[in-house]
Each structure stands twice: as structure tokens, then as C-alpha cells.
mmCIF file of C-alpha atoms and ligand atoms in Angstrom:
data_model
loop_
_atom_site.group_PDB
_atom_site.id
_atom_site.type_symbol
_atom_site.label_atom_id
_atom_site.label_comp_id
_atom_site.label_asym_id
_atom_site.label_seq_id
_atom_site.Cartn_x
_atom_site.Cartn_y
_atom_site.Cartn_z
ATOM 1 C CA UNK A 112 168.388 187.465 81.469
ATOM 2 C CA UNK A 113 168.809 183.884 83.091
ATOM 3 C CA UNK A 114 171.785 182.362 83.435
ATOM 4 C CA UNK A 115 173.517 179.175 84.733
ATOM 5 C CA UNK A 116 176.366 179.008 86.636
ATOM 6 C CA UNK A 117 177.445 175.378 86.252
ATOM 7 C CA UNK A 118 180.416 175.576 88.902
ATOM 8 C CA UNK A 119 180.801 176.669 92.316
ATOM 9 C CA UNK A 120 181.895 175.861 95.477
ATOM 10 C CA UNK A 121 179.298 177.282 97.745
ATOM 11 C CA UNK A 122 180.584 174.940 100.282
ATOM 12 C CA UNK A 123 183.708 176.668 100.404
ATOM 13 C CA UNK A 124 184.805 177.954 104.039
ATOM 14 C CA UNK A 125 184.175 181.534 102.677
ATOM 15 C CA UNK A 126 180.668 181.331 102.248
ATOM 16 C CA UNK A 127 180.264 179.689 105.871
ATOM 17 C CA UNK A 128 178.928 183.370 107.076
ATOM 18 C CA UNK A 129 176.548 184.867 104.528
ATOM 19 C CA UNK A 130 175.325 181.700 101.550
ATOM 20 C CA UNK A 131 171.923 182.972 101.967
ATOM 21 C CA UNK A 132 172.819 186.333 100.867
ATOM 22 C CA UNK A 133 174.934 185.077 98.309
ATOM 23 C CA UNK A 134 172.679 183.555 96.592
ATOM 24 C CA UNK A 135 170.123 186.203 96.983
ATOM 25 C CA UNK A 136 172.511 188.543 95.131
ATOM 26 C CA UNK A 137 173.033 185.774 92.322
ATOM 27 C CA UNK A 138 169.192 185.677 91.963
ATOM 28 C CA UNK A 139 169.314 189.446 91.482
ATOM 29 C CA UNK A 140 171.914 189.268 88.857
ATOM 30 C CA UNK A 141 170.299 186.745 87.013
ATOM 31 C CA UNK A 142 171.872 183.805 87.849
ATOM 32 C CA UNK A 143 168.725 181.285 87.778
ATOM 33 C CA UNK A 144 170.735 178.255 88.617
ATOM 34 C CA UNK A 145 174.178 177.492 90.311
ATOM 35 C CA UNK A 146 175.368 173.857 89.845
ATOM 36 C CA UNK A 147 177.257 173.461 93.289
ATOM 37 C CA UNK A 148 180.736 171.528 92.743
ATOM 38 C CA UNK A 149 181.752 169.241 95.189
ATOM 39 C CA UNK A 150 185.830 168.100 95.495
ATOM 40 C CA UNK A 151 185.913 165.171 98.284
ATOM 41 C CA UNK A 152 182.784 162.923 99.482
ATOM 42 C CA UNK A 153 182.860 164.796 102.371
ATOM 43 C CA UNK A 154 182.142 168.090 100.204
ATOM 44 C CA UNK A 155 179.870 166.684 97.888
ATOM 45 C CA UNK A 156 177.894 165.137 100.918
ATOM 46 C CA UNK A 157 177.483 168.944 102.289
ATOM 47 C CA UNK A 158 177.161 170.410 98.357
ATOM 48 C CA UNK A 159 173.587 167.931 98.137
ATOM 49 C CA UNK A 160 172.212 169.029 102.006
ATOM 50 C CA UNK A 161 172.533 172.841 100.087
ATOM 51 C CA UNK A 162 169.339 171.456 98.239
ATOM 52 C CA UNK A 163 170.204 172.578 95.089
ATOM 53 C CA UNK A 164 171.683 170.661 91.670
ATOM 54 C CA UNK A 165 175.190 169.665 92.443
ATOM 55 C CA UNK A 166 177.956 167.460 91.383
ATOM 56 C CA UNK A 167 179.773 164.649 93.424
ATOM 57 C CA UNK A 168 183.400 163.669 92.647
ATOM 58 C CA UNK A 169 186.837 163.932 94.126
ATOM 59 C CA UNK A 170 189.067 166.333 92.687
ATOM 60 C CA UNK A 171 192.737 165.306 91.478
ATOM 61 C CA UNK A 172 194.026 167.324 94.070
ATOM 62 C CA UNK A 173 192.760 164.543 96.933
ATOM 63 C CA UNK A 174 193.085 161.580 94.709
ATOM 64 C CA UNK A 175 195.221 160.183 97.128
ATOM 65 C CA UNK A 176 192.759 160.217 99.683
ATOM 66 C CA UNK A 177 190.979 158.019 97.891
ATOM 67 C CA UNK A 178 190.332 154.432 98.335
ATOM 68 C CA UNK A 179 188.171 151.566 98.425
ATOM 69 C CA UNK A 180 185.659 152.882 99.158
ATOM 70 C CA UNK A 181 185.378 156.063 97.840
ATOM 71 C CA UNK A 182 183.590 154.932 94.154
ATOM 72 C CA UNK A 183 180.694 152.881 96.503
ATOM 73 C CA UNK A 184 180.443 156.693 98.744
ATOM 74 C CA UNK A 185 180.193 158.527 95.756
ATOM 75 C CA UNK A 186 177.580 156.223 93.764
ATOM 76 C CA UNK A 187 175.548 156.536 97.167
ATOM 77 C CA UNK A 188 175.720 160.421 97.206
ATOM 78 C CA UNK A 189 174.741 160.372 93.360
ATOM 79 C CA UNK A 190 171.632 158.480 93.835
ATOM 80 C CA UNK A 191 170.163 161.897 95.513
ATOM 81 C CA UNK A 192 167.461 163.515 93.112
ATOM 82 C CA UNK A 193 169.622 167.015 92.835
ATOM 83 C CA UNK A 194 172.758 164.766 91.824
ATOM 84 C CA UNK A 195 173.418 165.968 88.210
ATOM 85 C CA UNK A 196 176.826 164.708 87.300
ATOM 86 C CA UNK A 197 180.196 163.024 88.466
ATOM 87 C CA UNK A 198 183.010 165.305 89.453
ATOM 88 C CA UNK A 199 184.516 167.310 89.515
ATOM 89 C CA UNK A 200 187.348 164.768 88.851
ATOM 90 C CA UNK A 201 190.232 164.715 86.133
ATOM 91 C CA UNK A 202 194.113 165.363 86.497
ATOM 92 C CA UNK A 203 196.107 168.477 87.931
ATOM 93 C CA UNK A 204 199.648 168.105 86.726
ATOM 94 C CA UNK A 205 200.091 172.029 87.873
ATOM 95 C CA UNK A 206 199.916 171.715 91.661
ATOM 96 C CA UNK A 207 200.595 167.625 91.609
ATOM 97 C CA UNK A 208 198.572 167.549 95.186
ATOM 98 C CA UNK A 209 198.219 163.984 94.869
ATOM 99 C CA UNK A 210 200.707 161.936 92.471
ATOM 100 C CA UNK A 211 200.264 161.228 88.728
ATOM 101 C CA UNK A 212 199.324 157.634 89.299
ATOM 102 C CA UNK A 213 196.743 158.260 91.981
ATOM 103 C CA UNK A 214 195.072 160.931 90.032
ATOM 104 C CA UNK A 215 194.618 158.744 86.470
ATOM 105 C CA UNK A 216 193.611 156.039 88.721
ATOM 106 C CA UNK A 217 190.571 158.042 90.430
ATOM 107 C CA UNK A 218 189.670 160.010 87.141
ATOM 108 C CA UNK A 219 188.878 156.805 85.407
ATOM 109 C CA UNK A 220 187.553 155.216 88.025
ATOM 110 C CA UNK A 221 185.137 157.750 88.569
ATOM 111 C CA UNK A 222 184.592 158.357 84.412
ATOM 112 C CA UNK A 223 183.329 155.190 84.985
ATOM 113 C CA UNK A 224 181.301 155.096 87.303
ATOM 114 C CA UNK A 225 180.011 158.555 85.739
ATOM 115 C CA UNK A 226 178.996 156.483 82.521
ATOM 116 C CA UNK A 227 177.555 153.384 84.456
ATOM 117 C CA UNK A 228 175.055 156.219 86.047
ATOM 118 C CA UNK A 229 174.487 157.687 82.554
ATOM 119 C CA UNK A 230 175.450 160.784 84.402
ATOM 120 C CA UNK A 231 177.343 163.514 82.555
ATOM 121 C CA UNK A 232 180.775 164.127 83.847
ATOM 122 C CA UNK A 233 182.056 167.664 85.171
ATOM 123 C CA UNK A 234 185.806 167.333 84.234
ATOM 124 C CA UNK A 235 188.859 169.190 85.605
ATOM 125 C CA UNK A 236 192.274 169.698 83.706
ATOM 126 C CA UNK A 237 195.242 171.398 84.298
ATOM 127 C CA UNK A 238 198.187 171.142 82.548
ATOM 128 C CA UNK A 239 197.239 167.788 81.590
ATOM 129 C CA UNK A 240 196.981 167.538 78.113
ATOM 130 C CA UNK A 241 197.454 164.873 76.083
ATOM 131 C CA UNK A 242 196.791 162.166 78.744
ATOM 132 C CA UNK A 243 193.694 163.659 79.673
ATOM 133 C CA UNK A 244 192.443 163.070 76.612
ATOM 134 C CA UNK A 245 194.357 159.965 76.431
ATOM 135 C CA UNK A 246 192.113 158.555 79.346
ATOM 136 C CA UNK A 247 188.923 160.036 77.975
ATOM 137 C CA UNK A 248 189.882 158.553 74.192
ATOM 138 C CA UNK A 249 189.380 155.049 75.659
ATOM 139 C CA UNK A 250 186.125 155.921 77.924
ATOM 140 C CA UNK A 251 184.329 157.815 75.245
ATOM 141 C CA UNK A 252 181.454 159.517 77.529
ATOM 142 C CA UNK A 253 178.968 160.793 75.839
ATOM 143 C CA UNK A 254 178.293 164.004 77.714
ATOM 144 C CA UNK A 255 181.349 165.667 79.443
ATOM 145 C CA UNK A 256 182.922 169.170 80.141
ATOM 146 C CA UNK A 257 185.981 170.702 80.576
ATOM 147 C CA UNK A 258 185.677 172.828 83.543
ATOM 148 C CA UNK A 259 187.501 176.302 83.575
ATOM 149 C CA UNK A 260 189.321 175.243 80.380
ATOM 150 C CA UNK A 261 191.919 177.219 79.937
ATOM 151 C CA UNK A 262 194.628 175.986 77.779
ATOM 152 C CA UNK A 263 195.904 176.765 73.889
ATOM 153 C CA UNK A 264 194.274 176.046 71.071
ATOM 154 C CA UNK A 265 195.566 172.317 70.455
ATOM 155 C CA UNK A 266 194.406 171.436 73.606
ATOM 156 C CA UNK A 267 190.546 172.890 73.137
ATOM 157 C CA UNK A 268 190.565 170.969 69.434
ATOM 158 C CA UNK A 269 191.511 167.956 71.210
ATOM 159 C CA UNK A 270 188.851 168.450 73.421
ATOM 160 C CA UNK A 271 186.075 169.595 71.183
ATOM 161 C CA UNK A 272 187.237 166.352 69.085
ATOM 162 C CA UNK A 273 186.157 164.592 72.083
ATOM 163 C CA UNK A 274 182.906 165.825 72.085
ATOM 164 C CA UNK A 275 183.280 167.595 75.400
ATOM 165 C CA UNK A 276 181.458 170.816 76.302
ATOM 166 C CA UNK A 277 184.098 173.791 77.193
ATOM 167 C CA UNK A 278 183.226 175.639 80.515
ATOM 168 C CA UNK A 279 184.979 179.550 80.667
ATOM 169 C CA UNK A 280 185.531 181.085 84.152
ATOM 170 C CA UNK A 281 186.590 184.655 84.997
ATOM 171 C CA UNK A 282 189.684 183.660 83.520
ATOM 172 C CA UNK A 283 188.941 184.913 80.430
ATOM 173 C CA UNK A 284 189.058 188.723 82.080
ATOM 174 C CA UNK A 285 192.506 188.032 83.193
ATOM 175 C CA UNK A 286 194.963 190.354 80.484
ATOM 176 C CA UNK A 287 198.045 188.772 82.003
ATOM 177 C CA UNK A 288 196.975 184.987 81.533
ATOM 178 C CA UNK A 289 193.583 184.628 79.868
ATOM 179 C CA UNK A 290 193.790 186.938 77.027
ATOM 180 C CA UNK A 291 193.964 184.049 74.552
ATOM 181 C CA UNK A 292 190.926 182.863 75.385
ATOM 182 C CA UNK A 293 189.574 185.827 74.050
ATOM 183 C CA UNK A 294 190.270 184.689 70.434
ATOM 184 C CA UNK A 295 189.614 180.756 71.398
ATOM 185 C CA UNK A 296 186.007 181.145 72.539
ATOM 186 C CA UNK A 297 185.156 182.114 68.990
ATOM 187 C CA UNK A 298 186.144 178.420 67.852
ATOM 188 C CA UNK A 299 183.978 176.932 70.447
ATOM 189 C CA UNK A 300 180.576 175.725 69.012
ATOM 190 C CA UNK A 301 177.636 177.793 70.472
ATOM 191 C CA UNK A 302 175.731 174.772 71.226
ATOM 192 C CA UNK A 303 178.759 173.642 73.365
ATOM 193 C CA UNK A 304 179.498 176.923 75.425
ATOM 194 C CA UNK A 305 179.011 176.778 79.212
ATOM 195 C CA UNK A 306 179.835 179.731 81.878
ATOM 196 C CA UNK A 307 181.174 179.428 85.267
ATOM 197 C CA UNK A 308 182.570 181.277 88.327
ATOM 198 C CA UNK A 309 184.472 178.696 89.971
ATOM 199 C CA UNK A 310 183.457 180.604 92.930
ATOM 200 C CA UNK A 311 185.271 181.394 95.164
ATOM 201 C CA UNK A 312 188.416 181.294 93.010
ATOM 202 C CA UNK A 313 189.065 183.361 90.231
ATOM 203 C CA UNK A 314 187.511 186.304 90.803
ATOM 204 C CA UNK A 315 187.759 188.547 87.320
ATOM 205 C CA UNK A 316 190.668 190.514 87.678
ATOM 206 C CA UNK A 317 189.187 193.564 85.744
ATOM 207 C CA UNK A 318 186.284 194.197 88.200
ATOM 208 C CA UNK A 319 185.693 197.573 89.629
ATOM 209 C CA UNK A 320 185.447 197.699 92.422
ATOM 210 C CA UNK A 321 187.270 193.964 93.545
ATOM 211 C CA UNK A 322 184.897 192.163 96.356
ATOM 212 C CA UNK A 323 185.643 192.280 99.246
ATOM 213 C CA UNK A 324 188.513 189.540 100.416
ATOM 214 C CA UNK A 325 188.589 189.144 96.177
ATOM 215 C CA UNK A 326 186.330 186.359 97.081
ATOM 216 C CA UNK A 327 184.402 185.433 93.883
ATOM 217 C CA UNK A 328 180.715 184.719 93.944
ATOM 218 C CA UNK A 329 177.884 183.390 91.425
ATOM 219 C CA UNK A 330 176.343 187.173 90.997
ATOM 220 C CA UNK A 331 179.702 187.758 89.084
ATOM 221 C CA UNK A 332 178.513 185.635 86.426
ATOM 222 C CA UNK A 333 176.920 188.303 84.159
ATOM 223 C CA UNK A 334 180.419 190.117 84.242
ATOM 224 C CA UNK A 335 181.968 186.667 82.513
ATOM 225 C CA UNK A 336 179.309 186.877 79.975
ATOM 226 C CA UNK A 337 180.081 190.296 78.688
ATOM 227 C CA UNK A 338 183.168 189.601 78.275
ATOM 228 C CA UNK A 339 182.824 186.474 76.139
ATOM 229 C CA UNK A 340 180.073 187.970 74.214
ATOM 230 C CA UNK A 341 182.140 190.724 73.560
ATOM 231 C CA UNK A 342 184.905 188.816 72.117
ATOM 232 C CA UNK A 343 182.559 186.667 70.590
ATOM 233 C CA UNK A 344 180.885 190.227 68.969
ATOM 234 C CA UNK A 345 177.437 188.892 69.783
ATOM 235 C CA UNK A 346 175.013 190.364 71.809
ATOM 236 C CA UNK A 347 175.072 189.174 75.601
ATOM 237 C CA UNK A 348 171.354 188.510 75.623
ATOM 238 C CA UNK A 349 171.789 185.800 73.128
ATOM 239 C CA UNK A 350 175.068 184.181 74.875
ATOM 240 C CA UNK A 351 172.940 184.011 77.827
ATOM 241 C CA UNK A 352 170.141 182.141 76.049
ATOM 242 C CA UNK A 353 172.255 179.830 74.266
ATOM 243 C CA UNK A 354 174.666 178.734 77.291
ATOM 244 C CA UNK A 355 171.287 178.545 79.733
ATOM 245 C CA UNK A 356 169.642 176.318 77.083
ATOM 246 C CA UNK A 357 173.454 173.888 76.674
ATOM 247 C CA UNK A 358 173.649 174.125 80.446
ATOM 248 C CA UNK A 359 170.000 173.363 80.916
ATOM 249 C CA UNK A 360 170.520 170.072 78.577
ATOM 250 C CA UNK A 361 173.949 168.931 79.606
ATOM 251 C CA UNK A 362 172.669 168.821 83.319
ATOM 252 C CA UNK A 363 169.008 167.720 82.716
ATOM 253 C CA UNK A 364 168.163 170.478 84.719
ATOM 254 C CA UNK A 365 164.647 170.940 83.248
ATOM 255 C CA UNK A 366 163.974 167.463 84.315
ATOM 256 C CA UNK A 367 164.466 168.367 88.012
ATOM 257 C CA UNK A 368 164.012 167.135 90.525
ATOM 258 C CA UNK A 369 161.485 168.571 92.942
ATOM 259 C CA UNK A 370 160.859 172.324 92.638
ATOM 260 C CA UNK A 371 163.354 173.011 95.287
ATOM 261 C CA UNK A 372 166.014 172.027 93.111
ATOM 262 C CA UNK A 373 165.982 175.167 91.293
ATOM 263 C CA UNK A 374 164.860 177.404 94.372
ATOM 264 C CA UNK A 375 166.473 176.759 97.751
ATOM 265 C CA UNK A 376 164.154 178.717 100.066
ATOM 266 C CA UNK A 377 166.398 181.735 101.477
ATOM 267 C CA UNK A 378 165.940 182.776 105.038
ATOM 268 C CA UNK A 379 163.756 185.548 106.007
HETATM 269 ZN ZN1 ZN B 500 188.556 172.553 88.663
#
């Protein structure tokens, strides 16, 4: 099995210690390729020194940290070879970290600048919809995904209307708040189906043992699939296929890059 892991935040404090290991453990699980999100320039300066494919954006979160130069910074970091979209960036109207204003601003600023690359764009969303699509209606980018989607149905046919790719996280093994998802990801069309940890977040609540710390990791990523190929009654071999090959194409990755883009040499 190969899989792709198109978010996670391997620059995360929590990985500080052990990333080598990590991602040793992800190879060993099957997890051929991690995407590694960045959330601020600073992050996504420190996700492209990992040497693997990664994604530079601000998250809503620190929109108001943003400024005038933050779309020139980011168009700099994106020129790097394992740059392989914009984001993550979008609108959080759970938390409201930064205010409503200053996170529409940034997302379309950097939707923009996302289709002026002709790079895809790794999209976050919380609690957001309808302006999210609102924003997105008038920007029309051709290749996009909602990141950890999980809202209702209305929200995913909006979405899918869009065109956007739908990315499911852990979330999906959570029986107190993801259990709908378990009936949504049958309306999602396989060839726009793309798995994620979100590491370290969201750890699958119905993992035996739980990690240690609950701190979520890319080698959990075969434990997401089962799930959604169980509610999706299809065999997990061919889930895997099918969201390596979308990820695969969404991200370019088979165009990549030099061959360390796919295999970041691990310490001795
Ligand atoms: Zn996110």
C-alpha cells in the first residue's frame, strides 16, 4: 500500500525531538509521501528546509499578522522546487484568532496569488460557510481543497460545486463529532478524495492504544483509511490507490522535483 498524507505539520513543536523517527514509522506504514503544511512564513520557511513537498500560506488564525509584505515572502518561499501549493489559508470563524475582516482579506489575497503561480491551493474552513465559498465563487481556482472538511452536507455540495477536492482527517473516527462524515464520504467523488492527519492534531479518537501525549503522526494514516473505506464498503487497497493517484495529480507530485523530494534522507 502507498499512501499520501497531504497535511501535516511536521514543524510542529512536538516533533522538535524525534522527526526522523517519525517519519521512519510513516515509511513503515505506508505513507510514501507527507505534504508538510506550513501556517505563518516563518513556518512555511522551516516546512521547505524539511526537504520534502510542502505548502506555504498563512493560516486564518494569524491573518492579522499579516501585512505588506507577507504576499511578496510567501511568493519568494513558493518559488522553491518542493513548493506544491498555497496555504494553508482560508477563514476560521470557530476560534476567530484573527478578525473576520483580516482573515477574508489574507484568504483572497493569497487565492490569488495561489492562481497567479498556477499553484493549487490547500484551503482551510471552519465554520465558515457560505462566505467561504462566497470568496472562492468570484476567484474560481481551478485546483483547490478543503482541508479537514468537516461540515454537513450543504456545505460539502457547495464545495464539490466548486470543484474543490475534499481532504478527511481522523475526524471521521470521532463517534461524538465526526460520525456524519461517515455517510458524507460516500457522496464525495472518488476521483476527488484526499486523506490527511493534520498531524499533530486530531489524533483518531478510537485508536488502541492512544500515542503517547495523543500526539498524532503521519503513520496513523492507514488507520483513517480503514475507516473511510469501511464506510465507503470498498476495499482499503483500492481507496489507497485512488486517493494516492488524486493526491499525486492535485500536487504534481510525480513531476517532482529532485529525488529528494519524495525521500528526505533519515539519519543513521
Ligand atoms: Zn486547517
Amino acid at each position: 500500500m502507498r499512501l499520501v498524507d497531504i497535511g501535516a505539520n511536521l514543524t510542529h513543536a512536538s516533533f522538535r525531538e524525534d522527526l526522523d523517527e517519525v517519519l521512519a514509522r510513516a515509511r513503515a506504514a505506508g505513507v510514501e509521501r507527507i505534504v508538510v503544511t506550513g501556517t505563518t512564513v516563518e513556518d512555511s520557511r522551516q516546512a521547505a528546509a524539511l526537504g520534502m513537498p510542502f505548502t506555504a500560506g498563512v493560516h486564518p488564525h494569524h491573518a492579522r499578522d499579516c501585512g505588506p509584505d507577507t504576499i511578496a515572502q510567501l511568493r519568494d518561499i513558493a518559488s522553491h522546487p518542493n513548493c506544491v501549493a498555497i496555504g494553508e489559508c482560508g477563514l476560521d470563524f470557530n476560534r476567530n484568532y484573527s478578525p473576520h475582516p483580516d482573515q477574508e482579506k489574507w484568504f483572497a489575497a493569497q487565492a490569488e496569488l495561489g492562481l497567479s503561480l498556477k499553484k493549487p491551493l490547500f484551503l482551510h474552513s471552519r465554520d465558515a460557510h457560505p462566505r467561504f465559498s462566497e470568496i472562492l465563487k468570484v476567484l474560481k481556482p481551478e485546483r483547490a481543497v478543503a482541508h479537514c472538511f468537516t461540515g454537513q452536507k450543504e456545505e460539502l455540495h457547495a464545495y464539490l460545486d466548486l470543484g474543490l477536492y475534499v481532504g478527511i482527517t481522523g475526524w471521521i473516527c470521532d463517534e461524538r463529532r465526526g460520525a456524519h462524515l461517515l455517510e458524507l464520504v460516500r457522496e464525495i467523488p472518488r476521483d476527488r478524495l484526499l486523506l490527511e492527519t493534520d498531524a499533530p492534531y486530531l489524533t483518531p479518537r478510537d485508536m488502541r492504544p492512544q500515542p503517547k501525549a495523543r500526539r498524532n503522526e503521519p503513520a496513523f494514516l492507514p488507520h483513517i483509511l480503514k475507516t473511510v473505506a469501511h464506510a465507503l464498503g470498498r476495499p482499503a487497497e483500492e481507496v489507497a490507490a485512488e486517493t494516492t493517484r488524486n493526491a499525486e495529480k492535485f500536487f504534481s507530485l510525480h513531476e517532482s522535483r529532485s529525488p529528494a523530494a519524495a525521500d528526505r534522507p533519515l539519519a543513521a
